[in-house]
PDB file of C-alpha atoms in Angstrom:
ATOM      1  CA  UNK A   1     -55.901 123.660  94.686  1.00  0.00           C
ATOM      2  CA  UNK A   2     -58.331 120.807  94.586  1.00  0.00           C
ATOM      3  CA  UNK A   3     -62.032 120.638  95.270  1.00  0.00           C
ATOM      4  CA  UNK A   4     -63.587 118.089  97.589  1.00  0.00           C
ATOM      5  CA  UNK A   5     -66.064 117.004  94.911  1.00  0.00           C
ATOM      6  CA  UNK A   6     -63.090 116.042  92.712  1.00  0.00           C
ATOM      7  CA  UNK A   7     -61.961 113.460  95.274  1.00  0.00           C
ATOM      8  CA  UNK A   8     -63.568 110.160  94.232  1.00  0.00           C
ATOM      9  CA  UNK A   9     -63.086 108.424  97.600  1.00  0.00           C
ATOM     10  CA  UNK A  10     -64.329 111.133  99.925  1.00  0.00           C
ATOM     11  CA  UNK A  11     -67.109 109.985 102.250  1.00  0.00           C
ATOM     12  CA  UNK A  12     -69.020 111.335 105.248  1.00  0.00           C
ATOM     13  CA  UNK A  13     -68.963 109.269 108.409  1.00  0.00           C
ATOM     14  CA  UNK A  14     -71.379 109.566 111.298  1.00  0.00           C
ATOM     15  CA  UNK A  15     -69.645 106.861 113.329  1.00  0.00           C
ATOM     16  CA  UNK A  16     -67.194 109.110 115.128  1.00  0.00           C
ATOM     17  CA  UNK A  17     -67.513 109.338 118.891  1.00  0.00           C
ATOM     18  CA  UNK A  18     -66.595 112.171 121.217  1.00  0.00           C
ATOM     19  CA  UNK A  19     -63.461 111.543 123.262  1.00  0.00           C
ATOM     20  CA  UNK A  20     -63.428 112.422 126.948  1.00  0.00           C
ATOM     21  CA  UNK A  21     -60.873 115.198 126.484  1.00  0.00           C
ATOM     22  CA  UNK A  22     -63.266 117.099 124.193  1.00  0.00           C
ATOM     23  CA  UNK A  23     -65.571 117.631 127.180  1.00  0.00           C
ATOM     24  CA  UNK A  24     -62.684 118.317 129.584  1.00  0.00           C
ATOM     25  CA  UNK A  25     -61.519 121.169 127.317  1.00  0.00           C
ATOM     26  CA  UNK A  26     -64.803 123.035 127.876  1.00  0.00           C
ATOM     27  CA  UNK A  27     -65.632 121.854 131.395  1.00  0.00           C
ATOM     28  CA  UNK A  28     -65.048 125.369 132.742  1.00  0.00           C
ATOM     29  CA  UNK A  29     -67.683 126.744 130.325  1.00  0.00           C
ATOM     30  CA  UNK A  30     -70.535 124.350 131.151  1.00  0.00           C
ATOM     31  CA  UNK A  31     -72.576 125.526 134.147  1.00  0.00           C
ATOM     32  CA  UNK A  32     -72.276 122.976 136.984  1.00  0.00           C
ATOM     33  CA  UNK A  33     -75.735 123.805 138.362  1.00  0.00           C
ATOM     34  CA  UNK A  34     -77.558 122.853 135.143  1.00  0.00           C
ATOM     35  CA  UNK A  35     -78.917 119.496 134.019  1.00  0.00           C
ATOM     36  CA  UNK A  36     -77.319 118.456 130.726  1.00  0.00           C
ATOM     37  CA  UNK A  37     -79.285 116.707 128.004  1.00  0.00           C
ATOM     38  CA  UNK A  38     -76.951 114.558 125.881  1.00  0.00           C
ATOM     39  CA  UNK A  39     -79.465 114.682 123.065  1.00  0.00           C
ATOM     40  CA  UNK A  40     -78.035 112.700 120.157  1.00  0.00           C
ATOM     41  CA  UNK A  41     -77.720 109.233 121.621  1.00  0.00           C
ATOM     42  CA  UNK A  42     -80.325 107.427 119.482  1.00  0.00           C
ATOM     43  CA  UNK A  43     -78.773 104.055 118.683  1.00  0.00           C
ATOM     44  CA  UNK A  44     -75.331 105.180 119.881  1.00  0.00           C
ATOM     45  CA  UNK A  45     -74.762 102.139 122.043  1.00  0.00           C
ATOM     46  CA  UNK A  46     -70.980 102.584 122.044  1.00  0.00           C
ATOM     47  CA  UNK A  47     -70.949 106.277 122.966  1.00  0.00           C
ATOM     48  CA  UNK A  48     -69.527 107.083 126.382  1.00  0.00           C
ATOM     49  CA  UNK A  49     -70.288 110.794 126.131  1.00  0.00           C
ATOM     50  CA  UNK A  50     -72.896 110.827 128.944  1.00  0.00           C
ATOM     51  CA  UNK A  51     -70.478 108.913 131.185  1.00  0.00           C
ATOM     52  CA  UNK A  52     -67.673 111.350 130.415  1.00  0.00           C
ATOM     53  CA  UNK A  53     -69.901 114.307 131.339  1.00  0.00           C
ATOM     54  CA  UNK A  54     -71.052 112.593 134.549  1.00  0.00           C
ATOM     55  CA  UNK A  55     -67.405 111.863 135.428  1.00  0.00           C
ATOM     56  CA  UNK A  56     -66.849 115.624 135.269  1.00  0.00           C
ATOM     57  CA  UNK A  57     -69.548 116.113 137.912  1.00  0.00           C
ATOM     58  CA  UNK A  58     -72.593 116.996 135.819  1.00  0.00           C
ATOM     59  CA  UNK A  59     -76.117 115.677 136.129  1.00  0.00           C
ATOM     60  CA  UNK A  60     -76.856 114.228 132.681  1.00  0.00           C
ATOM     61  CA  UNK A  61     -80.069 112.908 131.149  1.00  0.00           C
ATOM     62  CA  UNK A  62     -80.105 110.868 127.954  1.00  0.00           C
ATOM     63  CA  UNK A  63     -81.942 108.006 126.333  1.00  0.00           C
ATOM     64  CA  UNK A  64     -80.571 105.846 123.532  1.00  0.00           C
ATOM     65  CA  UNK A  65     -84.119 105.217 122.301  1.00  0.00           C
ATOM     66  CA  UNK A  66     -85.219 108.841 121.958  1.00  0.00           C
ATOM     67  CA  UNK A  67     -85.172 110.478 118.547  1.00  0.00           C
ATOM     68  CA  UNK A  68     -84.279 114.103 119.278  1.00  0.00           C
ATOM     69  CA  UNK A  69     -86.329 115.359 116.337  1.00  0.00           C
ATOM     70  CA  UNK A  70     -89.536 113.548 117.251  1.00  0.00           C
ATOM     71  CA  UNK A  71     -89.465 112.470 120.897  1.00  0.00           C
ATOM     72  CA  UNK A  72     -87.411 115.042 122.774  1.00  0.00           C
ATOM     73  CA  UNK A  73     -90.489 116.266 124.662  1.00  0.00           C
ATOM     74  CA  UNK A  74     -90.381 113.022 126.680  1.00  0.00           C
ATOM     75  CA  UNK A  75     -87.302 114.363 128.487  1.00  0.00           C
ATOM     76  CA  UNK A  76     -88.423 117.593 130.115  1.00  0.00           C
ATOM     77  CA  UNK A  77     -86.066 117.969 133.087  1.00  0.00           C
ATOM     78  CA  UNK A  78     -83.012 119.518 131.456  1.00  0.00           C
ATOM     79  CA  UNK A  79     -81.457 122.958 131.150  1.00  0.00           C
ATOM     80  CA  UNK A  80     -78.765 122.757 128.469  1.00  0.00           C
ATOM     81  CA  UNK A  81     -77.832 120.455 125.597  1.00  0.00           C
ATOM     82  CA  UNK A  82     -74.178 119.427 125.450  1.00  0.00           C
ATOM     83  CA  UNK A  83     -73.517 117.048 122.583  1.00  0.00           C
ATOM     84  CA  UNK A  84     -71.774 116.211 119.343  1.00  0.00           C
ATOM     85  CA  UNK A  85     -74.325 116.392 116.534  1.00  0.00           C
ATOM     86  CA  UNK A  86     -74.203 114.130 113.458  1.00  0.00           C
ATOM     87  CA  UNK A  87     -71.780 115.220 110.753  1.00  0.00           C
ATOM     88  CA  UNK A  88     -73.929 114.473 107.708  1.00  0.00           C
ATOM     89  CA  UNK A  89     -75.877 117.489 106.430  1.00  0.00           C
ATOM     90  CA  UNK A  90     -79.170 115.600 105.988  1.00  0.00           C
ATOM     91  CA  UNK A  91     -79.185 114.881 109.733  1.00  0.00           C
ATOM     92  CA  UNK A  92     -77.564 118.089 110.910  1.00  0.00           C
ATOM     93  CA  UNK A  93     -79.924 120.647 109.327  1.00  0.00           C
ATOM     94  CA  UNK A  94     -83.139 119.350 110.931  1.00  0.00           C
ATOM     95  CA  UNK A  95     -81.310 119.150 114.268  1.00  0.00           C
ATOM     96  CA  UNK A  96     -80.174 122.772 114.041  1.00  0.00           C
ATOM     97  CA  UNK A  97     -83.735 123.844 113.215  1.00  0.00           C
ATOM     98  CA  UNK A  98     -85.065 121.901 116.213  1.00  0.00           C
ATOM     99  CA  UNK A  99     -82.457 123.475 118.506  1.00  0.00           C
ATOM    100  CA  UNK A 100     -83.659 126.934 117.501  1.00  0.00           C
ATOM    101  CA  UNK A 101     -87.276 125.856 117.955  1.00  0.00           C
ATOM    102  CA  UNK A 102     -86.498 124.710 121.521  1.00  0.00           C
ATOM    103  CA  UNK A 103     -84.648 128.003 122.158  1.00  0.00           C
ATOM    104  CA  UNK A 104     -82.661 126.630 125.108  1.00  0.00           C
ATOM    105  CA  UNK A 105     -78.914 126.948 125.728  1.00  0.00           C
ATOM    106  CA  UNK A 106     -76.595 124.469 124.074  1.00  0.00           C
ATOM    107  CA  UNK A 107     -72.989 123.658 123.324  1.00  0.00           C
ATOM    108  CA  UNK A 108     -72.529 121.381 120.332  1.00  0.00           C
ATOM    109  CA  UNK A 109     -69.466 120.121 118.527  1.00  0.00           C
ATOM    110  CA  UNK A 110     -69.514 120.756 114.794  1.00  0.00           C
ATOM    111  CA  UNK A 111     -67.130 120.781 111.873  1.00  0.00           C
ATOM    112  CA  UNK A 112     -65.821 124.346 111.918  1.00  0.00           C
ATOM    113  CA  UNK A 113     -66.665 124.790 108.219  1.00  0.00           C
ATOM    114  CA  UNK A 114     -70.338 124.909 109.210  1.00  0.00           C
ATOM    115  CA  UNK A 115     -69.837 128.382 110.626  1.00  0.00           C
ATOM    116  CA  UNK A 116     -69.184 129.679 107.099  1.00  0.00           C
ATOM    117  CA  UNK A 117     -72.293 128.123 105.560  1.00  0.00           C
ATOM    118  CA  UNK A 118     -75.354 129.915 104.264  1.00  0.00           C
ATOM    119  CA  UNK A 119     -77.597 127.413 106.037  1.00  0.00           C
ATOM    120  CA  UNK A 120     -76.297 128.509 109.459  1.00  0.00           C
ATOM    121  CA  UNK A 121     -77.321 132.062 108.671  1.00  0.00           C
ATOM    122  CA  UNK A 122     -80.669 130.945 107.286  1.00  0.00           C
ATOM    123  CA  UNK A 123     -81.499 128.651 110.195  1.00  0.00           C
ATOM    124  CA  UNK A 124     -80.376 130.975 112.984  1.00  0.00           C
ATOM    125  CA  UNK A 125     -81.483 134.245 111.352  1.00  0.00           C
ATOM    126  CA  UNK A 126     -81.852 136.948 114.012  1.00  0.00           C
ATOM    127  CA  UNK A 127     -80.667 134.483 116.648  1.00  0.00           C
ATOM    128  CA  UNK A 128     -77.126 134.541 115.226  1.00  0.00           C
ATOM    129  CA  UNK A 129     -76.468 137.187 117.870  1.00  0.00           C
ATOM    130  CA  UNK A 130     -76.898 134.462 120.517  1.00  0.00           C
ATOM    131  CA  UNK A 131     -74.314 132.138 118.902  1.00  0.00           C
ATOM    132  CA  UNK A 132     -70.683 131.993 119.955  1.00  0.00           C
ATOM    133  CA  UNK A 133     -67.939 129.840 118.482  1.00  0.00           C
ATOM    134  CA  UNK A 134     -65.493 128.293 120.933  1.00  0.00           C
ATOM    135  CA  UNK A 135     -62.238 127.470 119.174  1.00  0.00           C
ATOM    136  CA  UNK A 136     -59.972 124.687 120.451  1.00  0.00           C
ATOM    137  CA  UNK A 137     -56.202 125.058 120.160  1.00  0.00           C
ATOM    138  CA  UNK A 138     -56.004 122.112 117.781  1.00  0.00           C
ATOM    139  CA  UNK A 139     -58.069 119.368 116.242  1.00  0.00           C
ATOM    140  CA  UNK A 140     -60.511 117.245 118.180  1.00  0.00           C
ATOM    141  CA  UNK A 141     -59.408 113.732 117.295  1.00  0.00           C
ATOM    142  CA  UNK A 142     -62.515 111.604 117.594  1.00  0.00           C
ATOM    143  CA  UNK A 143     -62.843 107.921 118.322  1.00  0.00           C
ATOM    144  CA  UNK A 144     -63.868 106.064 115.145  1.00  0.00           C
ATOM    145  CA  UNK A 145     -65.821 102.857 114.904  1.00  0.00           C
ATOM    146  CA  UNK A 146     -63.791 100.335 112.921  1.00  0.00           C
ATOM    147  CA  UNK A 147     -64.747  96.681 112.809  1.00  0.00           C
ATOM    148  CA  UNK A 148     -67.036  97.050 115.816  1.00  0.00           C
ATOM    149  CA  UNK A 149     -64.300  98.609 117.978  1.00  0.00           C
ATOM    150  CA  UNK A 150     -63.796 102.260 118.918  1.00  0.00           C
ATOM    151  CA  UNK A 151     -60.310 103.429 118.049  1.00  0.00           C
ATOM    152  CA  UNK A 152     -58.833 106.862 118.723  1.00  0.00           C
ATOM    153  CA  UNK A 153     -57.909 108.797 115.615  1.00  0.00           C
ATOM    154  CA  UNK A 154     -54.533 110.494 115.533  1.00  0.00           C
ATOM    155  CA  UNK A 155     -55.106 113.135 112.899  1.00  0.00           C
ATOM    156  CA  UNK A 156     -58.697 113.994 112.105  1.00  0.00           C
ATOM    157  CA  UNK A 157     -59.153 115.213 108.524  1.00  0.00           C
ATOM    158  CA  UNK A 158     -61.160 118.267 109.602  1.00  0.00           C
ATOM    159  CA  UNK A 159     -61.216 120.900 112.320  1.00  0.00           C
ATOM    160  CA  UNK A 160     -64.098 121.104 114.760  1.00  0.00           C
ATOM    161  CA  UNK A 161     -65.339 123.822 117.038  1.00  0.00           C
ATOM    162  CA  UNK A 162     -67.895 124.158 119.786  1.00  0.00           C
ATOM    163  CA  UNK A 163     -70.955 126.237 118.967  1.00  0.00           C
ATOM    164  CA  UNK A 164     -72.591 127.759 122.036  1.00  0.00           C
ATOM    165  CA  UNK A 165     -76.058 129.289 122.139  1.00  0.00           C
ATOM    166  CA  UNK A 166     -77.395 131.650 124.808  1.00  0.00           C
ATOM    167  CA  UNK A 167     -74.434 131.224 127.162  1.00  0.00           C
ATOM    168  CA  UNK A 168     -73.076 134.789 126.975  1.00  0.00           C
ATOM    169  CA  UNK A 169     -69.472 133.690 127.359  1.00  0.00           C
ATOM    170  CA  UNK A 170     -66.760 136.318 127.616  1.00  0.00           C
ATOM    171  CA  UNK A 171     -64.444 136.862 124.645  1.00  0.00           C
ATOM    172  CA  UNK A 172     -61.566 135.465 126.709  1.00  0.00           C
ATOM    173  CA  UNK A 173     -63.389 132.124 126.982  1.00  0.00           C
ATOM    174  CA  UNK A 174     -63.872 131.633 123.230  1.00  0.00           C
ATOM    175  CA  UNK A 175     -60.258 130.672 122.452  1.00  0.00           C
ATOM    176  CA  UNK A 176     -59.255 127.538 124.351  1.00  0.00           C
ATOM    177  CA  UNK A 177     -55.665 127.140 125.482  1.00  0.00           C
TER     178      UNK A 177
END
């Protein structure tokens, strides 16, 4: 057995982008009558996530100049957040706290290991009862920015899941086929 902190070349990357199929996998779980806020687009000029969601028939609001943590109040006409949050812990923790503060429904993509962390329990506290984990039937292979070009990955080094809040999904919907 080896520990991650023993690997000298391990690094976190926040330049992975959500592929279209990641949203198609959960299309049946996202309410069609709700306005989606693709909230984590600040500076993500190459992300096609809002386009992918619109292609699936959703009304989507987003702004590549809005900092979710400080300016999200500028976008008020939305019902649910559907997004892939940053991977790095220093960015992720404040985002999770803000999501709970807003107390609106969301579906976010996260590394599945987050569900085992103490910080998830600390941040969500009593609201853990409103969280549901949607498990894909394999890895989400993200698009990675390499040399200014987005390239699909073939074997992501980690497993991801969808974390849903206040959607009251049935147990049958939590394991994707």
